[in-house]
Amino acid sequence: MTAQYSGPFREGDRVQLTGPKGKLNSITLESGKVFHTHRGFIDHDALIGLPDGSVVKNSVGVEHLALRPLLTDFVMSMPRGAAIIYPKDAAQILAQADIFPGATVVEAGVGSGALSLWLLRAIGPEGHLSSFERRDEFADVARANVAAYFGRDPESWTVTVGDLVEALPATHPDHTVDRVVLDMLAPWECVDAVAAALKPGGVVLCYVATVTQLSRVVEAIRESDVFTNPIPSETMVRGWHVEGLAVRPDHRMIGHTGFLVTARRLAPGAILPELKRRASKSDFSEDDVEAWTPGALGERGISAKSLRKRVRAATATADAAKAREERESGGIQLPDDEIG
């Protein structure tokens, strides 16, 4: 992984341009290309070689701040197949699941690759991330986005297209996985497979969007009798306006995006001490639980045409980043007109 986090801008780098009134645009630097706005243009060649954090003027004198995007910026602007996990939740996932360097981590599903990027940075080159995704198109977008960020396909990452319940036992023997992160519609269907793969003391974390999913996955983890009592939470972020004595909360905030549920794998044969109060069968019926199914929850789809367009956009950015890395590592020399 040779993503450059500082230093002069290079051809193939992703650069974030902030124009008047805070408008953001992200571009991939290519020699000979031009970035156009409704008020002038900026040559890519004028940016290549400049220090990170430079201010440049376009053809009509409008100033733009040029910065290498942070990972937060990258995931918010990259092409998407499925909806992404927002940075505020990704940060909590890394903390609550205790993702550490060298860890063996399983992720399902891969979506657009946003969480994969955070996990790969956290585990480092000595760890390994196994991502599972049911849809080929989403896996393609994720692979391209990750390659675009790192400039290559990380050796510490594998993507398997298929159902987690069926594929996980074939790729990870029992009790060999440190952490499991589930971002899927029905994570309760995977509890047994996850329990078999996790090491004693390992962490499972589920990201779900609705209270119906939250209730069902918590009950499924409890009923398995092989995990600690699940802990649910949600994270909200509120910015503040600070200008002189005008100090107040922002009118807008990032509110609910999803719930996080964490639990730890018990040792084989261990029995969790009973909680002081557990829900009884009189509190809910089997019909109540059955009604909260993936079909009842609903899922927003994406058209095939739109998804193909996003795959192309992600792949183009990935190809440009890989070409840059090949040039700089002494690999195949490509003419500029064949890059991107």
mmCIF file of C-alpha atoms in Angstrom:
data_model
loop_
_atom_site.group_PDB
_atom_site.id
_atom_site.type_symbol
_atom_site.label_atom_id
_atom_site.label_comp_id
_atom_site.label_asym_id
_atom_site.label_seq_id
_atom_site.Cartn_x
_atom_site.Cartn_y
_atom_site.Cartn_z
ATOM 1 C CA MET A 1 0.000 0.000 0.000
ATOM 2 C CA THR A 2 1.763 3.141 -1.166
ATOM 3 C CA ALA A 3 -0.929 5.794 -0.961
ATOM 4 C CA GLN A 4 0.836 9.107 -0.415
ATOM 5 C CA TYR A 5 -0.603 11.142 2.438
ATOM 6 C CA SER A 6 1.611 14.228 2.055
ATOM 7 C CA GLY A 7 4.196 15.800 -0.218
ATOM 8 C CA PRO A 8 3.965 17.447 -3.656
ATOM 9 C CA PHE A 9 1.090 16.509 -5.933
ATOM 10 C CA ARG A 10 1.901 13.738 -8.425
ATOM 11 C CA GLU A 11 0.265 12.707 -11.658
ATOM 12 C CA GLY A 12 -2.468 10.231 -10.781
ATOM 13 C CA ASP A 13 -3.077 11.821 -7.357
ATOM 14 C CA ARG A 14 -6.575 12.675 -6.262
ATOM 15 C CA VAL A 15 -6.799 16.408 -5.469
ATOM 16 C CA GLN A 16 -9.640 18.262 -3.783
ATOM 17 C CA LEU A 17 -10.225 21.805 -5.031
ATOM 18 C CA THR A 18 -12.190 24.211 -2.855
ATOM 19 C CA GLY A 19 -13.515 27.202 -4.756
ATOM 20 C CA PRO A 20 -15.573 30.253 -3.860
ATOM 21 C CA LYS A 21 -18.307 29.730 -1.255
ATOM 22 C CA GLY A 22 -16.702 26.426 -0.207
ATOM 23 C CA LYS A 23 -17.694 24.454 -3.290
ATOM 24 C CA LEU A 24 -15.667 21.230 -3.515
ATOM 25 C CA ASN A 25 -14.480 19.381 -6.601
ATOM 26 C CA SER A 26 -12.288 16.266 -6.650
ATOM 27 C CA ILE A 27 -10.094 15.562 -9.681
ATOM 28 C CA THR A 28 -7.444 12.996 -10.633
ATOM 29 C CA LEU A 29 -4.345 14.741 -11.955
ATOM 30 C CA GLU A 30 -3.414 13.870 -15.534
ATOM 31 C CA SER A 31 -0.815 15.753 -17.556
ATOM 32 C CA GLY A 32 -2.419 17.751 -20.351
ATOM 33 C CA LYS A 33 -5.902 17.695 -18.841
ATOM 34 C CA VAL A 34 -7.909 20.748 -17.793
ATOM 35 C CA PHE A 35 -10.404 21.236 -14.953
ATOM 36 C CA HIS A 36 -13.285 23.478 -16.078
ATOM 37 C CA THR A 37 -15.736 25.490 -13.996
ATOM 38 C CA HIS A 38 -18.403 27.986 -15.063
ATOM 39 C CA ARG A 39 -15.837 30.673 -14.170
ATOM 40 C CA GLY A 40 -12.551 29.707 -15.799
ATOM 41 C CA PHE A 41 -10.313 26.636 -15.827
ATOM 42 C CA ILE A 42 -7.182 25.202 -14.180
ATOM 43 C CA ASP A 43 -4.529 23.173 -16.026
ATOM 44 C CA HIS A 44 -3.662 19.932 -14.275
ATOM 45 C CA ASP A 45 -0.012 20.597 -15.102
ATOM 46 C CA ALA A 46 -0.205 23.770 -12.987
ATOM 47 C CA LEU A 47 -1.018 21.601 -9.954
ATOM 48 C CA ILE A 48 1.473 18.757 -10.493
ATOM 49 C CA GLY A 49 4.530 19.395 -8.330
ATOM 50 C CA LEU A 50 2.889 21.957 -6.032
ATOM 51 C CA PRO A 51 2.968 21.375 -2.257
ATOM 52 C CA ASP A 52 -0.136 20.039 -0.592
ATOM 53 C CA GLY A 53 -2.252 22.939 0.686
ATOM 54 C CA SER A 54 -1.432 25.333 -2.150
ATOM 55 C CA VAL A 55 -3.723 28.112 -3.371
ATOM 56 C CA VAL A 56 -3.953 28.454 -7.159
ATOM 57 C CA LYS A 57 -5.720 30.890 -9.450
ATOM 58 C CA ASN A 58 -7.719 29.741 -12.452
ATOM 59 C CA SER A 59 -7.712 31.368 -15.901
ATOM 60 C CA VAL A 60 -9.840 34.324 -14.735
ATOM 61 C CA GLY A 61 -8.130 34.832 -11.369
ATOM 62 C CA VAL A 62 -10.545 32.883 -9.119
ATOM 63 C CA GLU A 63 -8.625 31.283 -6.256
ATOM 64 C CA HIS A 64 -8.942 27.590 -5.345
ATOM 65 C CA LEU A 65 -7.439 25.751 -2.375
ATOM 66 C CA ALA A 66 -5.789 22.483 -3.469
ATOM 67 C CA LEU A 67 -5.492 19.706 -0.883
ATOM 68 C CA ARG A 68 -4.874 15.988 -1.052
ATOM 69 C CA PRO A 69 -8.167 14.483 0.195
ATOM 70 C CA LEU A 70 -8.279 12.847 3.582
ATOM 71 C CA LEU A 71 -9.767 9.362 3.641
ATOM 72 C CA THR A 72 -12.979 10.981 4.899
ATOM 73 C CA ASP A 73 -13.064 13.209 1.826
ATOM 74 C CA PHE A 74 -12.239 10.327 -0.513
ATOM 75 C CA VAL A 75 -15.042 8.033 0.670
ATOM 76 C CA MET A 76 -17.599 10.822 0.522
ATOM 77 C CA SER A 77 -16.781 11.647 -3.109
ATOM 78 C CA MET A 78 -15.896 8.258 -4.615
ATOM 79 C CA PRO A 79 -18.272 6.435 -7.023
ATOM 80 C CA ARG A 80 -20.876 4.398 -5.175
ATOM 81 C CA GLY A 81 -22.594 1.155 -5.998
ATOM 82 C CA ALA A 82 -24.301 0.686 -2.642
ATOM 83 C CA ALA A 83 -24.762 3.262 0.105
ATOM 84 C CA ILE A 84 -21.588 3.890 2.109
ATOM 85 C CA ILE A 85 -20.940 3.761 5.836
ATOM 86 C CA TYR A 86 -20.385 7.373 6.920
ATOM 87 C CA PRO A 87 -17.037 8.328 8.500
ATOM 88 C CA LYS A 88 -18.680 8.956 11.885
ATOM 89 C CA ASP A 89 -19.851 5.337 11.970
ATOM 90 C CA ALA A 90 -16.619 3.969 10.460
ATOM 91 C CA ALA A 91 -14.642 5.613 13.269
ATOM 92 C CA GLN A 92 -16.883 4.002 15.878
ATOM 93 C CA ILE A 93 -16.643 0.633 14.134
ATOM 94 C CA LEU A 94 -12.843 0.747 14.327
ATOM 95 C CA ALA A 95 -13.070 1.631 18.028
ATOM 96 C CA GLN A 96 -15.927 -0.603 19.177
ATOM 97 C CA ALA A 97 -14.743 -3.639 17.201
ATOM 98 C CA ASP A 98 -11.182 -2.928 18.397
ATOM 99 C CA ILE A 99 -9.621 -3.274 14.946
ATOM 100 C CA PHE A 100 -5.860 -3.614 15.467
ATOM 101 C CA PRO A 101 -2.717 -3.922 13.288
ATOM 102 C CA GLY A 102 -2.217 -7.497 12.126
ATOM 103 C CA ALA A 103 -5.805 -8.559 12.770
ATOM 104 C CA THR A 104 -7.702 -11.074 10.649
ATOM 105 C CA VAL A 105 -10.996 -9.346 9.859
ATOM 106 C CA VAL A 106 -14.096 -10.515 7.994
ATOM 107 C CA GLU A 107 -16.433 -7.946 6.424
ATOM 108 C CA ALA A 108 -19.844 -8.514 4.795
ATOM 109 C CA GLY A 109 -21.072 -6.921 2.592
ATOM 110 C CA VAL A 110 -18.470 -4.847 0.882
ATOM 111 C CA GLY A 111 -20.869 -2.253 -0.591
ATOM 112 C CA SER A 112 -18.828 0.480 -2.303
ATOM 113 C CA GLY A 113 -15.633 -0.233 -0.366
ATOM 114 C CA ALA A 114 -15.795 2.699 2.070
ATOM 115 C CA LEU A 115 -15.524 0.610 5.224
ATOM 116 C CA SER A 116 -12.986 -1.666 3.519
ATOM 117 C CA LEU A 117 -10.655 1.334 3.178
ATOM 118 C CA TRP A 118 -10.868 2.165 6.872
ATOM 119 C CA LEU A 119 -10.357 -1.484 7.860
ATOM 120 C CA LEU A 120 -7.368 -1.948 5.539
ATOM 121 C CA ARG A 121 -5.615 1.108 6.947
ATOM 122 C CA ALA A 122 -6.260 -0.085 10.513
ATOM 123 C CA ILE A 123 -5.013 -3.676 10.107
ATOM 124 C CA GLY A 124 -1.916 -2.626 8.159
ATOM 125 C CA PRO A 125 0.120 -4.813 5.787
ATOM 126 C CA GLU A 126 0.492 -7.601 8.379
ATOM 127 C CA GLY A 127 -3.259 -8.098 8.784
ATOM 128 C CA HIS A 128 -5.804 -9.537 6.403
ATOM 129 C CA LEU A 129 -9.289 -8.394 5.408
ATOM 130 C CA SER A 130 -11.716 -10.861 3.840
ATOM 131 C CA SER A 131 -14.698 -9.076 2.298
ATOM 132 C CA PHE A 132 -17.825 -10.880 1.138
ATOM 133 C CA GLU A 133 -20.396 -9.453 -1.269
ATOM 134 C CA ARG A 134 -23.398 -11.059 -2.963
ATOM 135 C CA ARG A 135 -23.460 -8.779 -6.029
ATOM 136 C CA ASP A 136 -20.690 -8.742 -8.631
ATOM 137 C CA GLU A 137 -21.342 -5.103 -9.545
ATOM 138 C CA PHE A 138 -20.908 -3.862 -5.976
ATOM 139 C CA ALA A 139 -17.716 -5.918 -5.629
ATOM 140 C CA ASP A 140 -16.366 -4.331 -8.846
ATOM 141 C CA VAL A 141 -17.049 -0.798 -7.564
ATOM 142 C CA ALA A 142 -15.414 -1.613 -4.222
ATOM 143 C CA ARG A 143 -12.301 -3.125 -5.837
ATOM 144 C CA ALA A 144 -11.903 -0.070 -8.091
ATOM 145 C CA ASN A 145 -12.370 2.421 -5.241
ATOM 146 C CA VAL A 146 -9.817 0.642 -3.045
ATOM 147 C CA ALA A 147 -7.312 0.424 -5.922
ATOM 148 C CA ALA A 148 -7.868 4.112 -6.694
ATOM 149 C CA TYR A 149 -7.023 5.070 -3.120
ATOM 150 C CA PHE A 150 -3.984 2.836 -2.614
ATOM 151 C CA GLY A 151 -2.729 2.889 -6.199
ATOM 152 C CA ARG A 152 -2.793 -0.918 -6.365
ATOM 153 C CA ASP A 153 -4.805 -3.939 -5.248
ATOM 154 C CA PRO A 154 -3.790 -4.499 -1.607
ATOM 155 C CA GLU A 155 -2.207 -7.886 -0.977
ATOM 156 C CA SER A 156 -3.858 -7.954 2.445
ATOM 157 C CA TRP A 157 -7.362 -7.947 0.944
ATOM 158 C CA THR A 158 -9.515 -10.603 -0.707
ATOM 159 C CA VAL A 159 -13.034 -10.140 -2.047
ATOM 160 C CA THR A 160 -15.328 -13.150 -2.344
ATOM 161 C CA VAL A 161 -18.575 -12.890 -4.292
ATOM 162 C CA GLY A 162 -21.107 -15.124 -2.615
ATOM 163 C CA ASP A 163 -23.210 -15.718 0.470
ATOM 164 C CA LEU A 164 -21.302 -15.330 3.753
ATOM 165 C CA VAL A 165 -22.959 -18.323 5.418
ATOM 166 C CA GLU A 166 -21.800 -20.617 2.615
ATOM 167 C CA ALA A 167 -18.441 -19.034 1.787
ATOM 168 C CA LEU A 168 -17.048 -18.221 5.244
ATOM 169 C CA PRO A 169 -16.416 -21.840 6.390
ATOM 170 C CA ALA A 170 -14.576 -22.544 3.127
ATOM 171 C CA THR A 171 -12.203 -19.573 3.538
ATOM 172 C CA HIS A 172 -11.656 -19.431 7.316
ATOM 173 C CA PRO A 173 -11.419 -22.515 9.558
ATOM 174 C CA ASP A 174 -13.183 -22.427 12.920
ATOM 175 C CA HIS A 175 -11.810 -20.009 15.520
ATOM 176 C CA THR A 176 -9.296 -18.244 13.225
ATOM 177 C CA VAL A 177 -10.920 -14.813 12.805
ATOM 178 C CA ASP A 178 -10.276 -11.909 15.190
ATOM 179 C CA ARG A 179 -13.113 -9.571 14.180
ATOM 180 C CA VAL A 180 -16.282 -9.743 12.070
ATOM 181 C CA VAL A 181 -18.129 -6.665 10.785
ATOM 182 C CA LEU A 182 -21.564 -7.229 9.233
ATOM 183 C CA ASP A 183 -23.150 -4.484 7.127
ATOM 184 C CA MET A 184 -26.085 -6.320 5.590
ATOM 185 C CA LEU A 185 -29.869 -6.454 5.548
ATOM 186 C CA ALA A 186 -30.277 -9.581 7.688
ATOM 187 C CA PRO A 187 -27.158 -10.124 9.842
ATOM 188 C CA TRP A 188 -29.098 -12.432 12.180
ATOM 189 C CA GLU A 189 -28.960 -15.090 9.458
ATOM 190 C CA CYS A 190 -25.141 -15.213 9.832
ATOM 191 C CA VAL A 191 -24.825 -15.526 13.620
ATOM 192 C CA ASP A 192 -23.990 -19.258 13.622
ATOM 193 C CA ALA A 193 -21.404 -18.968 10.834
ATOM 194 C CA VAL A 194 -19.771 -15.981 12.524
ATOM 195 C CA ALA A 195 -19.697 -17.750 15.887
ATOM 196 C CA ALA A 196 -17.876 -20.704 14.329
ATOM 197 C CA ALA A 197 -15.240 -18.503 12.643
ATOM 198 C CA LEU A 198 -14.456 -16.189 15.567
ATOM 199 C CA LYS A 199 -11.714 -16.859 18.083
ATOM 200 C CA PRO A 200 -12.803 -16.929 21.748
ATOM 201 C CA GLY A 201 -12.896 -13.305 22.841
ATOM 202 C CA GLY A 202 -13.283 -12.114 19.249
ATOM 203 C CA VAL A 203 -15.705 -9.317 18.402
ATOM 204 C CA VAL A 204 -18.704 -9.294 16.092
ATOM 205 C CA LEU A 205 -20.123 -5.908 15.112
ATOM 206 C CA CYS A 206 -23.365 -5.450 13.167
ATOM 207 C CA TYR A 207 -24.324 -2.226 11.391
ATOM 208 C CA VAL A 208 -28.086 -1.951 10.821
ATOM 209 C CA ALA A 209 -30.265 0.952 9.749
ATOM 210 C CA THR A 210 -33.657 0.397 11.392
ATOM 211 C CA VAL A 211 -35.014 -0.409 14.830
ATOM 212 C CA THR A 212 -36.649 -3.550 13.464
ATOM 213 C CA GLN A 213 -33.273 -4.854 12.321
ATOM 214 C CA LEU A 214 -31.731 -3.762 15.616
ATOM 215 C CA SER A 215 -34.266 -5.740 17.666
ATOM 216 C CA ARG A 216 -33.960 -8.870 15.583
ATOM 217 C CA VAL A 217 -30.173 -9.044 15.483
ATOM 218 C CA VAL A 218 -29.864 -8.389 19.223
ATOM 219 C CA GLU A 219 -32.308 -11.205 19.992
ATOM 220 C CA ALA A 220 -30.536 -13.560 17.575
ATOM 221 C CA ILE A 221 -27.163 -12.918 19.245
ATOM 222 C CA ARG A 222 -28.675 -13.500 22.693
ATOM 223 C CA GLU A 223 -30.416 -16.706 21.667
ATOM 224 C CA SER A 224 -27.192 -18.155 20.236
ATOM 225 C CA ASP A 225 -25.813 -18.483 23.807
ATOM 226 C CA VAL A 226 -22.224 -18.182 22.545
ATOM 227 C CA PHE A 227 -21.771 -14.413 22.813
ATOM 228 C CA THR A 228 -21.695 -11.843 25.564
ATOM 229 C CA ASN A 229 -24.770 -9.689 25.919
ATOM 230 C CA PRO A 230 -24.911 -7.457 22.793
ATOM 231 C CA ILE A 231 -24.411 -3.728 23.245
ATOM 232 C CA PRO A 232 -26.349 -1.448 20.838
ATOM 233 C CA SER A 233 -25.552 2.206 20.191
ATOM 234 C CA GLU A 234 -25.815 4.991 17.622
ATOM 235 C CA THR A 235 -23.568 7.971 16.920
ATOM 236 C CA MET A 236 -24.666 11.506 16.111
ATOM 237 C CA VAL A 237 -22.350 14.344 15.148
ATOM 238 C CA ARG A 238 -23.271 18.011 15.536
ATOM 239 C CA GLY A 239 -20.970 20.739 14.285
ATOM 240 C CA TRP A 240 -20.713 24.216 15.778
ATOM 241 C CA HIS A 241 -20.587 27.677 14.229
ATOM 242 C CA VAL A 242 -17.807 29.687 15.889
ATOM 243 C CA GLU A 243 -17.162 33.236 14.680
ATOM 244 C CA GLY A 244 -16.148 35.785 17.289
ATOM 245 C CA LEU A 245 -18.892 35.884 19.913
ATOM 246 C CA ALA A 246 -21.360 34.138 17.602
ATOM 247 C CA VAL A 247 -21.033 30.632 18.995
ATOM 248 C CA ARG A 248 -23.922 28.244 18.446
ATOM 249 C CA PRO A 249 -24.703 24.745 17.173
ATOM 250 C CA ASP A 250 -24.986 24.358 13.414
ATOM 251 C CA HIS A 251 -28.524 24.298 12.085
ATOM 252 C CA ARG A 252 -27.793 21.008 10.357
ATOM 253 C CA MET A 253 -26.238 17.872 11.793
ATOM 254 C CA ILE A 254 -25.479 14.299 10.796
ATOM 255 C CA GLY A 255 -28.141 12.516 12.804
ATOM 256 C CA HIS A 256 -29.212 8.907 12.551
ATOM 257 C CA THR A 257 -27.446 6.825 9.931
ATOM 258 C CA GLY A 258 -27.429 3.437 11.605
ATOM 259 C CA PHE A 259 -27.114 1.388 14.793
ATOM 260 C CA LEU A 260 -24.012 -0.515 15.904
ATOM 261 C CA VAL A 261 -24.369 -3.771 17.835
ATOM 262 C CA THR A 262 -21.293 -5.392 19.369
ATOM 263 C CA ALA A 263 -20.753 -8.676 21.210
ATOM 264 C CA ARG A 264 -17.798 -10.928 22.058
ATOM 265 C CA ARG A 265 -17.396 -14.647 21.438
ATOM 266 C CA LEU A 266 -17.473 -16.814 24.552
ATOM 267 C CA ALA A 267 -15.039 -19.689 25.033
ATOM 268 C CA PRO A 268 -16.398 -23.083 23.877
ATOM 269 C CA GLY A 269 -18.602 -24.481 26.612
ATOM 270 C CA ALA A 270 -18.738 -21.230 28.583
ATOM 271 C CA ILE A 271 -22.159 -20.181 29.875
ATOM 272 C CA LEU A 272 -22.910 -16.485 30.238
ATOM 273 C CA PRO A 273 -24.258 -15.600 33.693
ATOM 274 C CA GLU A 274 -27.944 -14.815 33.462
ATOM 275 C CA LEU A 275 -28.884 -11.174 33.191
ATOM 276 C CA LYS A 276 -30.999 -9.757 35.963
ATOM 277 C CA ARG A 277 -33.856 -9.289 33.562
ATOM 278 C CA ARG A 278 -34.339 -11.042 30.237
ATOM 279 C CA ALA A 279 -37.306 -10.494 27.941
ATOM 280 C CA SER A 280 -39.911 -13.200 28.397
ATOM 281 C CA LYS A 281 -41.949 -14.852 25.677
ATOM 282 C CA SER A 282 -44.926 -12.797 26.826
ATOM 283 C CA ASP A 283 -43.114 -9.621 25.770
ATOM 284 C CA PHE A 284 -43.199 -10.578 22.094
ATOM 285 C CA SER A 285 -44.473 -13.421 19.966
ATOM 286 C CA GLU A 286 -42.881 -15.427 17.158
ATOM 287 C CA ASP A 287 -45.272 -13.677 14.763
ATOM 288 C CA ASP A 288 -43.928 -10.305 15.886
ATOM 289 C CA VAL A 289 -40.360 -11.340 15.144
ATOM 290 C CA GLU A 290 -41.263 -13.010 11.848
ATOM 291 C CA ALA A 291 -42.972 -9.831 10.639
ATOM 292 C CA TRP A 292 -39.659 -7.985 10.844
ATOM 293 C CA THR A 293 -38.131 -9.671 7.805
ATOM 294 C CA PRO A 294 -35.889 -8.250 5.083
ATOM 295 C CA GLY A 295 -38.883 -8.035 2.751
ATOM 296 C CA ALA A 296 -40.880 -6.018 5.256
ATOM 297 C CA LEU A 297 -37.899 -3.781 5.965
ATOM 298 C CA GLY A 298 -37.525 -2.822 2.323
ATOM 299 C CA GLU A 299 -34.349 -1.960 0.472
ATOM 300 C CA ARG A 300 -33.661 0.928 -1.874
ATOM 301 C CA GLY A 301 -32.353 -0.367 -5.170
ATOM 302 C CA ILE A 302 -30.166 1.139 -7.864
ATOM 303 C CA SER A 303 -30.808 0.860 -11.587
ATOM 304 C CA ALA A 304 -28.518 -1.355 -13.663
ATOM 305 C CA LYS A 305 -27.659 1.591 -15.948
ATOM 306 C CA SER A 306 -26.645 3.810 -13.035
ATOM 307 C CA LEU A 307 -24.613 1.022 -11.475
ATOM 308 C CA ARG A 308 -22.709 0.362 -14.726
ATOM 309 C CA LYS A 309 -21.870 4.079 -14.938
ATOM 310 C CA ARG A 310 -20.491 4.049 -11.403
ATOM 311 C CA VAL A 311 -18.408 0.955 -12.107
ATOM 312 C CA ARG A 312 -16.856 2.733 -15.117
ATOM 313 C CA ALA A 313 -16.121 5.869 -13.081
ATOM 314 C CA ALA A 314 -14.509 3.904 -10.255
ATOM 315 C CA THR A 315 -12.471 1.768 -12.645
ATOM 316 C CA ALA A 316 -11.140 4.811 -14.527
ATOM 317 C CA THR A 317 -9.873 6.373 -11.304
ATOM 318 C CA ALA A 318 -8.313 3.073 -10.224
ATOM 319 C CA ASP A 319 -6.522 2.650 -13.566
ATOM 320 C CA ALA A 320 -5.005 6.139 -13.314
ATOM 321 C CA ALA A 321 -3.753 5.472 -9.778
ATOM 322 C CA LYS A 322 -2.257 2.094 -10.747
ATOM 323 C CA ALA A 323 -0.519 3.617 -13.761
ATOM 324 C CA ARG A 324 1.093 6.237 -11.538
ATOM 325 C CA GLU A 325 2.392 3.580 -9.142
ATOM 326 C CA GLU A 326 3.810 1.508 -12.018
ATOM 327 C CA ARG A 327 5.699 4.509 -13.367
ATOM 328 C CA GLU A 328 7.132 5.465 -9.980
ATOM 329 C CA SER A 329 8.083 1.922 -8.962
ATOM 330 C CA GLY A 330 10.044 1.343 -12.156
ATOM 331 C CA GLY A 331 7.395 -0.831 -13.746
ATOM 332 C CA ILE A 332 6.024 -0.635 -17.252
ATOM 333 C CA GLN A 333 6.441 2.813 -18.737
ATOM 334 C CA LEU A 334 3.195 4.058 -20.241
ATOM 335 C CA PRO A 335 2.823 7.080 -22.514
ATOM 336 C CA ASP A 336 0.711 9.830 -20.989
ATOM 337 C CA ASP A 337 -1.975 9.440 -23.634
ATOM 338 C CA GLU A 338 -2.508 5.794 -22.558
ATOM 339 C CA ILE A 339 -3.045 6.581 -18.905
ATOM 340 C CA GLY A 340 -6.535 6.931 -17.420
#
